[in-house]
Amino acid sequence: MSPAETLLDDALAAARGTDVPAAERALDRLVVGDGAAVDAALLARLSRAVGRLWPRGWQPVDVDRLATRRLTARGARLLRDTLAAQRRALPAPVPAWFDEQLTDLDARWDADAGWLDRRADGDRITALRDAVDALVLVESLPPIAVLRPPPGAPAVPLAAVPPTGSRMLDRVRALLAKAESSGYPAEAEAFTAKAQELMARHSIDAALLAATAERPDRPGGMRLGADAPYAAAKALLIQEVAAANRCESVWSDDLGFATVLGFPADLAAVELLHTSLLVQATAAMLRGRGERSGRGKGGGRRTKGYDESFLNAFALRIGERLRAASTAAAEEHADDRLLPVLAARSDAVRERADQLFPGTTRHRLQVRDTEGWSSGTTAADRASLDAGPRPTPRPLRGPR
């Protein structure tokens, strides 16, 4: 082991511990070491650590999502660029989706020599600390579900989200944009319901078409972030939207994301609708919080309880409305093959979920603020002529 690698090992061991002065001393020794050798050792170890993630289920977007939340902005940038550096060592074949993710992340690489100094903005000490923290993070990541064949693995026909240029998806995006920008709750709900109806019809057509294909689709998956604050409520919204579109969702609270499993058209619906509904729910929650504060009920724990209850109630009621729209679309489709086809696809998704997550547990919701619950239900229900009974809290599914 070279002197630079020894210094790096010492810095990593200290960074993983709880002795802050010891970590700073180890970092100081790294700073005064041979700069070129230290940079080379850092890059080599980061690249090896990143390369070990791909067969363990991680994708570039997953790594970047977690890095953005747990590291400094510079640390996340360093790790993002390291993904581009590590790409050179990947065994063929490298799937197109992998390179597309790197492009979307703007991960780029110029040359190995002096790579850290070029990203240090004149502050090498802080850059080294950020790089060490990035390495600690990457080396600590556990295996997760493999949703796509990693680089170097044989390609298999897993489902993928439909192309973003679809005319139908463009129509859905336009409806959701109108919902997000509308200042009238009933109008926003109407736009969202119409978007769900379009997606449900598209999913039905895709299911019937796939049923006659020589090589039918298989369930695939994607991951959606569920970050603090109120991560559990955001994960519940993902679950409700997923269930309305015949998908399964499993929340990994320690990693801050939910894994959604389903068929291509259904995954596209979940991604689009969840993103828009989260925007709408947050806006409605802030309006409700402002009204509550005006009545002298805001602040502190009470506000947190209100917000969480609001988002939980919003998610559950929106889930009911989306499922109603999907059911209506199915009932309008006069085809005797439809119900057996949809049932078979639902069974396939559940089977895939059981394979990838055999040890899931369930978390029951708690209503901490009745006013927040009532307001959240109303915000999700104003466009409905028949609100129906208050939904019963359902458990969140998460890995054991």
mmCIF file of C-alpha atoms in Angstrom:
data_model
loop_
_atom_site.group_PDB
_atom_site.id
_atom_site.type_symbol
_atom_site.label_atom_id
_atom_site.label_comp_id
_atom_site.label_asym_id
_atom_site.label_seq_id
_atom_site.Cartn_x
_atom_site.Cartn_y
_atom_site.Cartn_z
ATOM 1 C CA MET A 1 0.000 0.000 0.000
ATOM 2 C CA SER A 2 1.390 3.388 -1.007
ATOM 3 C CA PRO A 3 1.834 6.247 1.501
ATOM 4 C CA ALA A 4 -1.092 8.107 -0.137
ATOM 5 C CA GLU A 5 -3.356 5.066 0.209
ATOM 6 C CA THR A 6 -2.355 4.706 3.862
ATOM 7 C CA LEU A 7 -3.202 8.355 4.509
ATOM 8 C CA LEU A 8 -6.533 7.882 2.756
ATOM 9 C CA ASP A 9 -7.329 4.777 4.807
ATOM 10 C CA ASP A 10 -6.605 6.677 8.007
ATOM 11 C CA ALA A 11 -8.802 9.595 6.918
ATOM 12 C CA LEU A 12 -11.677 7.252 6.024
ATOM 13 C CA ALA A 13 -11.458 5.370 9.316
ATOM 14 C CA ALA A 14 -11.461 8.631 11.258
ATOM 15 C CA ALA A 15 -14.360 10.065 9.221
ATOM 16 C CA ARG A 16 -16.468 7.002 10.031
ATOM 17 C CA GLY A 17 -15.867 7.459 13.751
ATOM 18 C CA THR A 18 -17.207 9.943 16.269
ATOM 19 C CA ASP A 19 -13.925 11.601 17.279
ATOM 20 C CA VAL A 20 -14.075 14.904 15.387
ATOM 21 C CA PRO A 21 -10.565 16.123 16.378
ATOM 22 C CA ALA A 22 -9.096 12.799 15.212
ATOM 23 C CA ALA A 23 -10.897 13.146 11.883
ATOM 24 C CA GLU A 24 -9.517 16.670 11.440
ATOM 25 C CA ARG A 25 -5.974 15.512 12.216
ATOM 26 C CA ALA A 26 -6.275 12.685 9.690
ATOM 27 C CA LEU A 27 -7.561 15.158 7.111
ATOM 28 C CA ASP A 28 -4.640 17.502 7.815
ATOM 29 C CA ARG A 29 -2.184 14.686 7.111
ATOM 30 C CA LEU A 30 -4.017 14.007 3.856
ATOM 31 C CA VAL A 31 -3.760 17.690 2.911
ATOM 32 C CA VAL A 32 0.019 17.850 3.379
ATOM 33 C CA GLY A 33 0.605 14.562 1.570
ATOM 34 C CA ASP A 34 1.711 14.237 -2.043
ATOM 35 C CA GLY A 35 -1.160 15.982 -3.815
ATOM 36 C CA ALA A 36 -0.953 14.072 -7.088
ATOM 37 C CA ALA A 37 -0.679 10.712 -5.312
ATOM 38 C CA VAL A 38 -3.543 11.521 -2.938
ATOM 39 C CA ASP A 39 -5.782 12.592 -5.834
ATOM 40 C CA ALA A 40 -4.969 9.395 -7.739
ATOM 41 C CA ALA A 41 -5.701 7.235 -4.678
ATOM 42 C CA LEU A 42 -8.992 9.034 -4.076
ATOM 43 C CA LEU A 43 -10.128 8.683 -7.676
ATOM 44 C CA ALA A 44 -9.158 5.001 -7.855
ATOM 45 C CA ARG A 45 -10.987 4.144 -4.640
ATOM 46 C CA LEU A 46 -14.068 6.184 -5.514
ATOM 47 C CA SER A 47 -14.215 4.513 -8.928
ATOM 48 C CA ARG A 48 -13.921 1.035 -7.414
ATOM 49 C CA ALA A 49 -16.581 1.798 -4.824
ATOM 50 C CA VAL A 50 -18.969 3.214 -7.407
ATOM 51 C CA GLY A 51 -18.374 0.262 -9.733
ATOM 52 C CA ARG A 52 -19.425 -2.154 -6.998
ATOM 53 C CA LEU A 53 -22.807 -0.434 -6.724
ATOM 54 C CA TRP A 54 -24.143 -1.292 -10.186
ATOM 55 C CA PRO A 55 -24.466 -5.085 -9.694
ATOM 56 C CA ARG A 56 -26.033 -4.349 -6.290
ATOM 57 C CA GLY A 57 -29.053 -2.578 -7.794
ATOM 58 C CA TRP A 58 -27.953 1.056 -7.716
ATOM 59 C CA GLN A 59 -28.308 3.329 -10.735
ATOM 60 C CA PRO A 60 -26.565 6.691 -11.312
ATOM 61 C CA VAL A 61 -29.737 8.643 -10.486
ATOM 62 C CA ASP A 62 -30.122 6.736 -7.214
ATOM 63 C CA VAL A 63 -26.559 7.535 -6.157
ATOM 64 C CA ASP A 64 -26.975 11.187 -7.074
ATOM 65 C CA ARG A 65 -30.305 11.472 -5.239
ATOM 66 C CA LEU A 66 -28.774 10.207 -2.022
ATOM 67 C CA ALA A 67 -25.579 12.240 -2.454
ATOM 68 C CA THR A 68 -27.578 15.436 -2.955
ATOM 69 C CA ARG A 69 -29.376 14.827 0.320
ATOM 70 C CA ARG A 70 -26.444 13.669 2.465
ATOM 71 C CA LEU A 71 -23.420 15.526 1.102
ATOM 72 C CA THR A 72 -22.525 19.148 0.519
ATOM 73 C CA ALA A 73 -23.207 20.583 -2.915
ATOM 74 C CA ARG A 74 -19.530 20.212 -3.813
ATOM 75 C CA GLY A 75 -19.454 16.645 -2.479
ATOM 76 C CA ALA A 76 -22.450 15.702 -4.605
ATOM 77 C CA ARG A 77 -20.812 17.324 -7.637
ATOM 78 C CA LEU A 78 -17.552 15.442 -7.030
ATOM 79 C CA LEU A 79 -19.400 12.151 -6.830
ATOM 80 C CA ARG A 80 -21.482 12.965 -9.906
ATOM 81 C CA ASP A 81 -18.363 13.603 -11.957
ATOM 82 C CA THR A 82 -16.744 10.458 -10.574
ATOM 83 C CA LEU A 83 -19.616 8.500 -12.102
ATOM 84 C CA ALA A 84 -18.485 9.788 -15.494
ATOM 85 C CA ALA A 85 -14.880 8.835 -14.752
ATOM 86 C CA GLN A 86 -15.879 5.330 -13.687
ATOM 87 C CA ARG A 87 -17.942 4.895 -16.864
ATOM 88 C CA ARG A 88 -14.687 4.356 -18.805
ATOM 89 C CA ALA A 89 -13.979 1.132 -16.919
ATOM 90 C CA LEU A 90 -17.417 -0.430 -17.338
ATOM 91 C CA PRO A 91 -17.538 -3.788 -19.121
ATOM 92 C CA ALA A 92 -19.539 -4.029 -22.304
ATOM 93 C CA PRO A 93 -22.372 -3.977 -22.983
ATOM 94 C CA VAL A 94 -23.263 -0.667 -21.348
ATOM 95 C CA PRO A 95 -27.044 -0.142 -21.673
ATOM 96 C CA ALA A 96 -28.299 3.052 -23.263
ATOM 97 C CA TRP A 97 -30.318 3.990 -20.176
ATOM 98 C CA PHE A 98 -27.118 4.138 -18.120
ATOM 99 C CA ASP A 99 -25.489 6.719 -20.400
ATOM 100 C CA GLU A 100 -28.754 8.649 -20.616
ATOM 101 C CA GLN A 101 -28.820 8.985 -16.838
ATOM 102 C CA LEU A 102 -25.244 10.261 -16.789
ATOM 103 C CA THR A 103 -26.154 12.806 -19.456
ATOM 104 C CA ASP A 104 -29.234 13.944 -17.539
ATOM 105 C CA LEU A 105 -27.087 14.359 -14.404
ATOM 106 C CA ASP A 106 -24.557 16.429 -16.362
ATOM 107 C CA ALA A 107 -21.841 14.071 -15.096
ATOM 108 C CA ARG A 108 -18.635 14.910 -16.954
ATOM 109 C CA TRP A 109 -14.959 14.087 -16.897
ATOM 110 C CA ASP A 110 -11.943 15.844 -18.381
ATOM 111 C CA ALA A 111 -8.687 14.250 -17.174
ATOM 112 C CA ASP A 112 -7.432 12.341 -14.146
ATOM 113 C CA ALA A 113 -4.436 14.564 -13.331
ATOM 114 C CA GLY A 114 -5.403 17.415 -11.013
ATOM 115 C CA TRP A 115 -9.093 16.438 -11.060
ATOM 116 C CA LEU A 116 -9.745 17.405 -7.437
ATOM 117 C CA ASP A 117 -7.997 20.787 -7.656
ATOM 118 C CA ARG A 118 -10.062 21.684 -10.719
ATOM 119 C CA ARG A 119 -13.189 21.167 -8.623
ATOM 120 C CA ALA A 120 -11.847 22.726 -5.423
ATOM 121 C CA ASP A 121 -12.440 26.395 -6.328
ATOM 122 C CA GLY A 122 -9.199 27.224 -4.544
ATOM 123 C CA ASP A 123 -10.195 25.444 -1.320
ATOM 124 C CA ARG A 124 -8.377 22.110 -1.392
ATOM 125 C CA ILE A 125 -8.939 21.344 2.292
ATOM 126 C CA THR A 126 -12.713 21.513 1.983
ATOM 127 C CA ALA A 127 -12.627 19.647 -1.333
ATOM 128 C CA LEU A 128 -10.661 16.809 0.277
ATOM 129 C CA ARG A 129 -13.131 16.659 3.163
ATOM 130 C CA ASP A 130 -16.023 16.512 0.677
ATOM 131 C CA ALA A 131 -14.300 13.768 -1.332
ATOM 132 C CA VAL A 132 -13.650 11.685 1.785
ATOM 133 C CA ASP A 133 -17.280 12.103 2.873
ATOM 134 C CA ALA A 134 -18.424 11.022 -0.604
ATOM 135 C CA LEU A 135 -16.271 7.908 -0.375
ATOM 136 C CA VAL A 136 -17.594 7.079 3.105
ATOM 137 C CA LEU A 137 -21.145 7.369 1.766
ATOM 138 C CA VAL A 138 -20.576 5.208 -1.324
ATOM 139 C CA GLU A 139 -18.792 2.466 0.597
ATOM 140 C CA SER A 140 -21.621 2.306 3.139
ATOM 141 C CA LEU A 141 -24.501 1.803 0.691
ATOM 142 C CA PRO A 142 -26.356 -1.511 1.037
ATOM 143 C CA PRO A 143 -27.615 -3.706 -1.823
ATOM 144 C CA ILE A 144 -31.033 -2.729 -3.175
ATOM 145 C CA ALA A 145 -33.454 -4.287 -5.658
ATOM 146 C CA VAL A 146 -32.019 -4.745 -9.149
ATOM 147 C CA LEU A 147 -34.561 -3.081 -11.441
ATOM 148 C CA ARG A 148 -32.470 -3.134 -14.625
ATOM 149 C CA PRO A 149 -29.589 -5.314 -15.828
ATOM 150 C CA PRO A 150 -26.360 -3.549 -14.784
ATOM 151 C CA PRO A 151 -23.555 -2.721 -17.223
ATOM 152 C CA GLY A 152 -21.865 -5.881 -18.422
ATOM 153 C CA ALA A 153 -24.903 -8.093 -17.772
ATOM 154 C CA PRO A 154 -26.925 -9.719 -20.577
ATOM 155 C CA ALA A 155 -29.930 -7.645 -21.572
ATOM 156 C CA VAL A 156 -33.331 -9.062 -20.643
ATOM 157 C CA PRO A 157 -36.745 -7.734 -21.730
ATOM 158 C CA LEU A 158 -37.653 -5.726 -18.653
ATOM 159 C CA ALA A 159 -40.308 -3.048 -18.876
ATOM 160 C CA ALA A 160 -39.252 0.567 -19.273
ATOM 161 C CA VAL A 161 -41.056 3.859 -18.999
ATOM 162 C CA PRO A 162 -42.474 4.897 -22.391
ATOM 163 C CA PRO A 163 -40.636 7.541 -24.440
ATOM 164 C CA THR A 164 -41.144 11.059 -23.158
ATOM 165 C CA GLY A 165 -42.134 12.302 -26.614
ATOM 166 C CA SER A 166 -45.491 10.500 -26.587
ATOM 167 C CA ARG A 167 -48.367 12.727 -27.725
ATOM 168 C CA MET A 168 -50.599 11.278 -25.042
ATOM 169 C CA LEU A 169 -48.023 12.037 -22.343
ATOM 170 C CA ASP A 170 -47.719 15.569 -23.694
ATOM 171 C CA ARG A 171 -51.497 15.976 -23.278
ATOM 172 C CA VAL A 172 -51.279 14.648 -19.723
ATOM 173 C CA ARG A 173 -48.434 17.016 -18.885
ATOM 174 C CA ALA A 174 -50.442 19.939 -20.231
ATOM 175 C CA LEU A 175 -53.430 19.002 -18.060
ATOM 176 C CA LEU A 176 -51.275 18.622 -14.974
ATOM 177 C CA ALA A 177 -49.545 21.943 -15.642
ATOM 178 C CA LYS A 178 -52.972 23.596 -15.728
ATOM 179 C CA ALA A 179 -53.873 21.859 -12.461
ATOM 180 C CA GLU A 180 -50.703 23.098 -10.767
ATOM 181 C CA SER A 181 -51.179 26.677 -11.925
ATOM 182 C CA SER A 182 -54.909 26.920 -11.259
ATOM 183 C CA GLY A 183 -56.004 29.067 -8.354
ATOM 184 C CA TYR A 184 -59.325 27.226 -8.117
ATOM 185 C CA PRO A 185 -59.261 23.887 -6.246
ATOM 186 C CA ALA A 186 -62.228 22.421 -8.124
ATOM 187 C CA GLU A 187 -60.648 23.262 -11.465
ATOM 188 C CA ALA A 188 -57.309 21.785 -10.419
ATOM 189 C CA GLU A 189 -58.998 18.556 -9.318
ATOM 190 C CA ALA A 190 -60.904 18.354 -12.606
ATOM 191 C CA PHE A 191 -57.690 18.692 -14.636
ATOM 192 C CA THR A 192 -56.006 16.012 -12.513
ATOM 193 C CA ALA A 193 -58.948 13.621 -12.854
ATOM 194 C CA LYS A 194 -58.922 14.087 -16.628
ATOM 195 C CA ALA A 195 -55.192 13.349 -16.698
ATOM 196 C CA GLN A 196 -55.766 10.122 -14.746
ATOM 197 C CA GLU A 197 -58.563 9.146 -17.116
ATOM 198 C CA LEU A 198 -56.295 9.614 -20.142
ATOM 199 C CA MET A 199 -53.510 7.614 -18.542
ATOM 200 C CA ALA A 200 -55.929 4.833 -17.549
ATOM 201 C CA ARG A 201 -57.270 4.546 -21.097
ATOM 202 C CA HIS A 202 -53.746 4.483 -22.472
ATOM 203 C CA SER A 203 -52.801 1.764 -19.987
ATOM 204 C CA ILE A 204 -55.803 -0.338 -20.994
ATOM 205 C CA ASP A 205 -54.935 -0.056 -24.691
ATOM 206 C CA ALA A 206 -51.313 -0.964 -23.939
ATOM 207 C CA ALA A 207 -52.379 -3.966 -21.854
ATOM 208 C CA LEU A 208 -54.636 -5.352 -24.584
ATOM 209 C CA LEU A 209 -51.951 -4.817 -27.211
ATOM 210 C CA ALA A 210 -49.299 -6.520 -25.085
ATOM 211 C CA ALA A 211 -51.591 -9.501 -24.485
ATOM 212 C CA THR A 212 -51.345 -10.406 -28.167
ATOM 213 C CA ALA A 213 -47.596 -9.782 -28.527
ATOM 214 C CA GLU A 214 -45.158 -12.643 -29.069
ATOM 215 C CA ARG A 215 -42.904 -11.314 -26.286
ATOM 216 C CA PRO A 216 -45.166 -9.540 -23.816
ATOM 217 C CA ASP A 217 -43.842 -6.920 -21.426
ATOM 218 C CA ARG A 218 -42.650 -7.875 -17.984
ATOM 219 C CA PRO A 219 -43.072 -5.675 -14.913
ATOM 220 C CA GLY A 220 -40.287 -3.152 -14.487
ATOM 221 C CA GLY A 221 -39.601 -0.547 -11.851
ATOM 222 C CA MET A 222 -38.440 2.924 -10.927
ATOM 223 C CA ARG A 223 -37.550 4.784 -7.769
ATOM 224 C CA LEU A 224 -39.160 8.022 -6.596
ATOM 225 C CA GLY A 225 -37.724 10.194 -3.848
ATOM 226 C CA ALA A 226 -39.619 10.641 -0.578
ATOM 227 C CA ASP A 227 -37.577 13.194 1.315
ATOM 228 C CA ALA A 228 -38.029 14.942 4.644
ATOM 229 C CA PRO A 229 -39.968 16.722 5.884
ATOM 230 C CA TYR A 230 -42.972 14.406 6.075
ATOM 231 C CA ALA A 231 -41.268 11.614 4.133
ATOM 232 C CA ALA A 232 -43.838 9.030 5.247
ATOM 233 C CA ALA A 233 -46.722 11.179 3.969
ATOM 234 C CA LYS A 234 -44.947 11.663 0.637
ATOM 235 C CA ALA A 235 -44.339 7.922 0.416
ATOM 236 C CA LEU A 236 -48.034 7.368 1.090
ATOM 237 C CA LEU A 237 -48.900 9.637 -1.844
ATOM 238 C CA ILE A 238 -46.622 7.547 -4.069
ATOM 239 C CA GLN A 239 -48.301 4.380 -2.798
ATOM 240 C CA GLU A 240 -51.798 5.690 -3.441
ATOM 241 C CA VAL A 241 -50.999 6.875 -6.956
ATOM 242 C CA ALA A 242 -49.253 3.555 -7.637
ATOM 243 C CA ALA A 243 -52.221 1.506 -6.413
ATOM 244 C CA ALA A 244 -54.595 3.520 -8.594
ATOM 245 C CA ASN A 245 -52.472 2.580 -11.599
ATOM 246 C CA ARG A 246 -52.068 -1.135 -10.816
ATOM 247 C CA CYS A 247 -48.529 -0.763 -9.463
ATOM 248 C CA GLU A 248 -46.890 -1.831 -6.212
ATOM 249 C CA SER A 249 -44.857 0.595 -4.093
ATOM 250 C CA VAL A 250 -42.338 -0.227 -1.357
ATOM 251 C CA TRP A 251 -40.861 2.583 0.727
ATOM 252 C CA SER A 252 -37.229 2.440 1.902
ATOM 253 C CA ASP A 253 -37.345 5.073 4.622
ATOM 254 C CA ASP A 254 -33.635 4.820 5.461
ATOM 255 C CA LEU A 255 -32.649 5.563 1.857
ATOM 256 C CA GLY A 256 -35.343 8.151 1.151
ATOM 257 C CA PHE A 257 -37.071 6.592 -1.843
ATOM 258 C CA ALA A 258 -39.979 4.372 -2.826
ATOM 259 C CA THR A 259 -39.569 1.609 -5.383
ATOM 260 C CA VAL A 260 -42.554 1.402 -7.755
ATOM 261 C CA LEU A 261 -43.097 -1.782 -9.764
ATOM 262 C CA GLY A 262 -45.450 -2.031 -12.716
ATOM 263 C CA PHE A 263 -45.848 -2.097 -16.480
ATOM 264 C CA PRO A 264 -44.532 0.701 -18.753
ATOM 265 C CA ALA A 265 -47.659 2.809 -19.234
ATOM 266 C CA ASP A 266 -48.578 2.481 -15.571
ATOM 267 C CA LEU A 267 -45.122 3.544 -14.395
ATOM 268 C CA ALA A 268 -45.331 6.608 -16.633
ATOM 269 C CA ALA A 269 -48.699 7.499 -15.092
ATOM 270 C CA VAL A 270 -47.354 7.145 -11.565
ATOM 271 C CA GLU A 271 -44.324 9.337 -12.229
ATOM 272 C CA LEU A 272 -46.308 12.118 -13.886
ATOM 273 C CA LEU A 273 -49.246 12.137 -11.494
ATOM 274 C CA HIS A 274 -47.173 11.838 -8.332
ATOM 275 C CA THR A 275 -44.978 14.784 -9.283
ATOM 276 C CA SER A 276 -47.957 17.005 -10.039
ATOM 277 C CA LEU A 277 -50.005 15.923 -7.030
ATOM 278 C CA LEU A 278 -47.105 16.557 -4.674
ATOM 279 C CA VAL A 279 -46.926 20.130 -5.984
ATOM 280 C CA GLN A 280 -50.680 20.557 -5.586
ATOM 281 C CA ALA A 281 -50.743 18.994 -2.113
ATOM 282 C CA THR A 282 -47.886 21.180 -0.877
ATOM 283 C CA ALA A 283 -49.535 24.340 -2.200
ATOM 284 C CA ALA A 284 -52.869 23.415 -0.599
ATOM 285 C CA MET A 285 -51.139 22.551 2.687
ATOM 286 C CA LEU A 286 -49.373 25.923 2.828
ATOM 287 C CA ARG A 287 -52.646 27.717 2.173
ATOM 288 C CA GLY A 288 -54.311 25.728 4.956
ATOM 289 C CA ARG A 289 -51.408 26.395 7.304
ATOM 290 C CA GLY A 290 -51.713 30.132 6.609
ATOM 291 C CA GLU A 291 -55.412 30.079 7.409
ATOM 292 C CA ARG A 292 -54.692 28.154 10.594
ATOM 293 C CA SER A 293 -52.026 30.644 11.671
ATOM 294 C CA GLY A 294 -54.491 33.452 11.061
ATOM 295 C CA ARG A 295 -56.729 31.848 13.660
ATOM 296 C CA GLY A 296 -53.849 31.706 16.137
ATOM 297 C CA LYS A 297 -53.300 27.944 15.897
ATOM 298 C CA GLY A 298 -49.954 27.804 14.107
ATOM 299 C CA GLY A 299 -46.397 27.215 15.243
ATOM 300 C CA GLY A 300 -44.167 24.461 16.561
ATOM 301 C CA ARG A 301 -45.353 20.922 17.004
ATOM 302 C CA ARG A 302 -48.938 21.837 16.219
ATOM 303 C CA THR A 303 -47.946 22.994 12.744
ATOM 304 C CA LYS A 304 -45.970 19.785 12.145
ATOM 305 C CA GLY A 305 -48.917 17.651 13.229
ATOM 306 C CA TYR A 306 -51.248 19.651 10.997
ATOM 307 C CA ASP A 307 -48.996 19.373 7.953
ATOM 308 C CA GLU A 308 -48.447 15.646 8.337
ATOM 309 C CA SER A 309 -52.135 14.906 8.880
ATOM 310 C CA PHE A 310 -53.038 17.137 5.938
ATOM 311 C CA LEU A 311 -50.695 15.325 3.552
ATOM 312 C CA ASN A 312 -51.789 11.876 4.747
ATOM 313 C CA ALA A 313 -55.457 12.715 4.288
ATOM 314 C CA PHE A 314 -54.785 14.303 0.901
ATOM 315 C CA ALA A 315 -52.951 11.184 -0.283
ATOM 316 C CA LEU A 316 -55.679 8.780 0.821
ATOM 317 C CA ARG A 317 -58.537 10.763 -0.675
ATOM 318 C CA ILE A 318 -56.681 11.439 -3.923
ATOM 319 C CA GLY A 319 -55.984 7.706 -4.139
ATOM 320 C CA GLU A 320 -59.718 7.010 -3.934
ATOM 321 C CA ARG A 321 -60.489 9.517 -6.657
ATOM 322 C CA LEU A 322 -57.772 8.205 -8.955
ATOM 323 C CA ARG A 323 -58.968 4.632 -8.511
ATOM 324 C CA ALA A 324 -62.496 5.757 -9.325
ATOM 325 C CA ALA A 325 -61.260 7.367 -12.551
ATOM 326 C CA SER A 326 -59.374 4.201 -13.495
ATOM 327 C CA THR A 327 -62.423 2.034 -12.799
ATOM 328 C CA ALA A 328 -64.626 4.305 -14.902
ATOM 329 C CA ALA A 329 -62.183 4.113 -17.810
ATOM 330 C CA ALA A 330 -62.160 0.319 -17.604
ATOM 331 C CA GLU A 331 -65.953 0.120 -17.495
ATOM 332 C CA GLU A 332 -66.204 2.257 -20.626
ATOM 333 C CA HIS A 333 -63.902 -0.107 -22.527
ATOM 334 C CA ALA A 334 -66.159 -2.764 -24.057
ATOM 335 C CA ASP A 335 -63.771 -5.702 -24.437
ATOM 336 C CA ASP A 336 -64.331 -9.119 -22.890
ATOM 337 C CA ARG A 337 -60.566 -9.691 -22.687
ATOM 338 C CA LEU A 338 -59.932 -6.681 -20.475
ATOM 339 C CA LEU A 339 -60.617 -7.968 -16.955
ATOM 340 C CA PRO A 340 -58.578 -11.189 -17.322
ATOM 341 C CA VAL A 341 -55.706 -9.235 -18.901
ATOM 342 C CA LEU A 342 -55.661 -6.615 -16.138
ATOM 343 C CA ALA A 343 -55.924 -9.295 -13.457
ATOM 344 C CA ALA A 344 -52.984 -11.183 -14.951
ATOM 345 C CA ARG A 345 -50.877 -8.040 -15.061
ATOM 346 C CA SER A 346 -51.718 -7.191 -11.446
ATOM 347 C CA ASP A 347 -50.727 -10.715 -10.417
ATOM 348 C CA ALA A 348 -47.435 -10.367 -12.312
ATOM 349 C CA VAL A 349 -46.651 -7.085 -10.534
ATOM 350 C CA ARG A 350 -47.410 -8.538 -7.101
ATOM 351 C CA GLU A 351 -45.257 -11.563 -7.864
ATOM 352 C CA ARG A 352 -42.389 -9.293 -8.896
ATOM 353 C CA ALA A 353 -42.794 -7.281 -5.686
ATOM 354 C CA ASP A 354 -42.712 -10.445 -3.578
ATOM 355 C CA GLN A 355 -39.534 -11.580 -5.365
ATOM 356 C CA LEU A 356 -37.692 -8.305 -4.844
ATOM 357 C CA PHE A 357 -39.045 -7.500 -1.372
ATOM 358 C CA PRO A 358 -39.782 -10.772 0.442
ATOM 359 C CA GLY A 359 -39.501 -9.230 3.908
ATOM 360 C CA THR A 360 -41.699 -6.160 3.803
ATOM 361 C CA THR A 361 -43.309 -4.715 6.908
ATOM 362 C CA ARG A 362 -46.255 -2.353 7.225
ATOM 363 C CA HIS A 363 -46.445 0.964 9.041
ATOM 364 C CA ARG A 364 -49.814 2.170 10.281
ATOM 365 C CA LEU A 365 -50.653 5.857 10.029
ATOM 366 C CA GLN A 366 -51.484 7.981 13.042
ATOM 367 C CA VAL A 367 -53.752 11.018 12.854
ATOM 368 C CA ARG A 368 -52.138 13.662 15.057
ATOM 369 C CA ASP A 369 -54.238 16.651 14.028
ATOM 370 C CA THR A 370 -57.915 16.291 13.183
ATOM 371 C CA GLU A 371 -58.103 19.752 11.613
ATOM 372 C CA GLY A 372 -55.210 18.916 9.316
ATOM 373 C CA TRP A 373 -56.874 15.624 8.383
ATOM 374 C CA SER A 374 -60.162 17.339 7.607
ATOM 375 C CA SER A 375 -58.470 20.087 5.592
ATOM 376 C CA GLY A 376 -56.390 17.603 3.611
ATOM 377 C CA THR A 377 -59.443 15.533 2.758
ATOM 378 C CA THR A 378 -61.331 18.652 1.655
ATOM 379 C CA ALA A 379 -58.427 19.855 -0.484
ATOM 380 C CA ALA A 380 -58.423 16.549 -2.369
ATOM 381 C CA ASP A 381 -62.193 16.326 -2.604
ATOM 382 C CA ARG A 382 -63.565 19.727 -3.619
ATOM 383 C CA ALA A 383 -64.234 18.743 -7.203
ATOM 384 C CA SER A 384 -66.296 15.729 -6.136
ATOM 385 C CA LEU A 385 -70.094 15.958 -5.780
ATOM 386 C CA ASP A 386 -70.096 12.894 -3.530
ATOM 387 C CA ALA A 387 -67.188 12.890 -1.140
ATOM 388 C CA GLY A 388 -68.073 9.564 0.450
ATOM 389 C CA PRO A 389 -66.956 8.477 3.904
ATOM 390 C CA ARG A 390 -63.633 9.385 5.432
ATOM 391 C CA PRO A 391 -61.021 6.895 4.216
ATOM 392 C CA THR A 392 -59.597 4.457 6.740
ATOM 393 C CA PRO A 393 -55.815 4.835 7.155
ATOM 394 C CA ARG A 394 -53.978 2.040 5.356
ATOM 395 C CA PRO A 395 -50.501 0.805 6.198
ATOM 396 C CA LEU A 396 -47.424 1.777 4.254
ATOM 397 C CA ARG A 397 -45.409 -1.056 2.808
ATOM 398 C CA GLY A 398 -41.687 -0.964 3.438
ATOM 399 C CA PRO A 399 -38.744 -3.343 3.515
ATOM 400 C CA ARG A 400 -38.061 -5.130 6.775
#
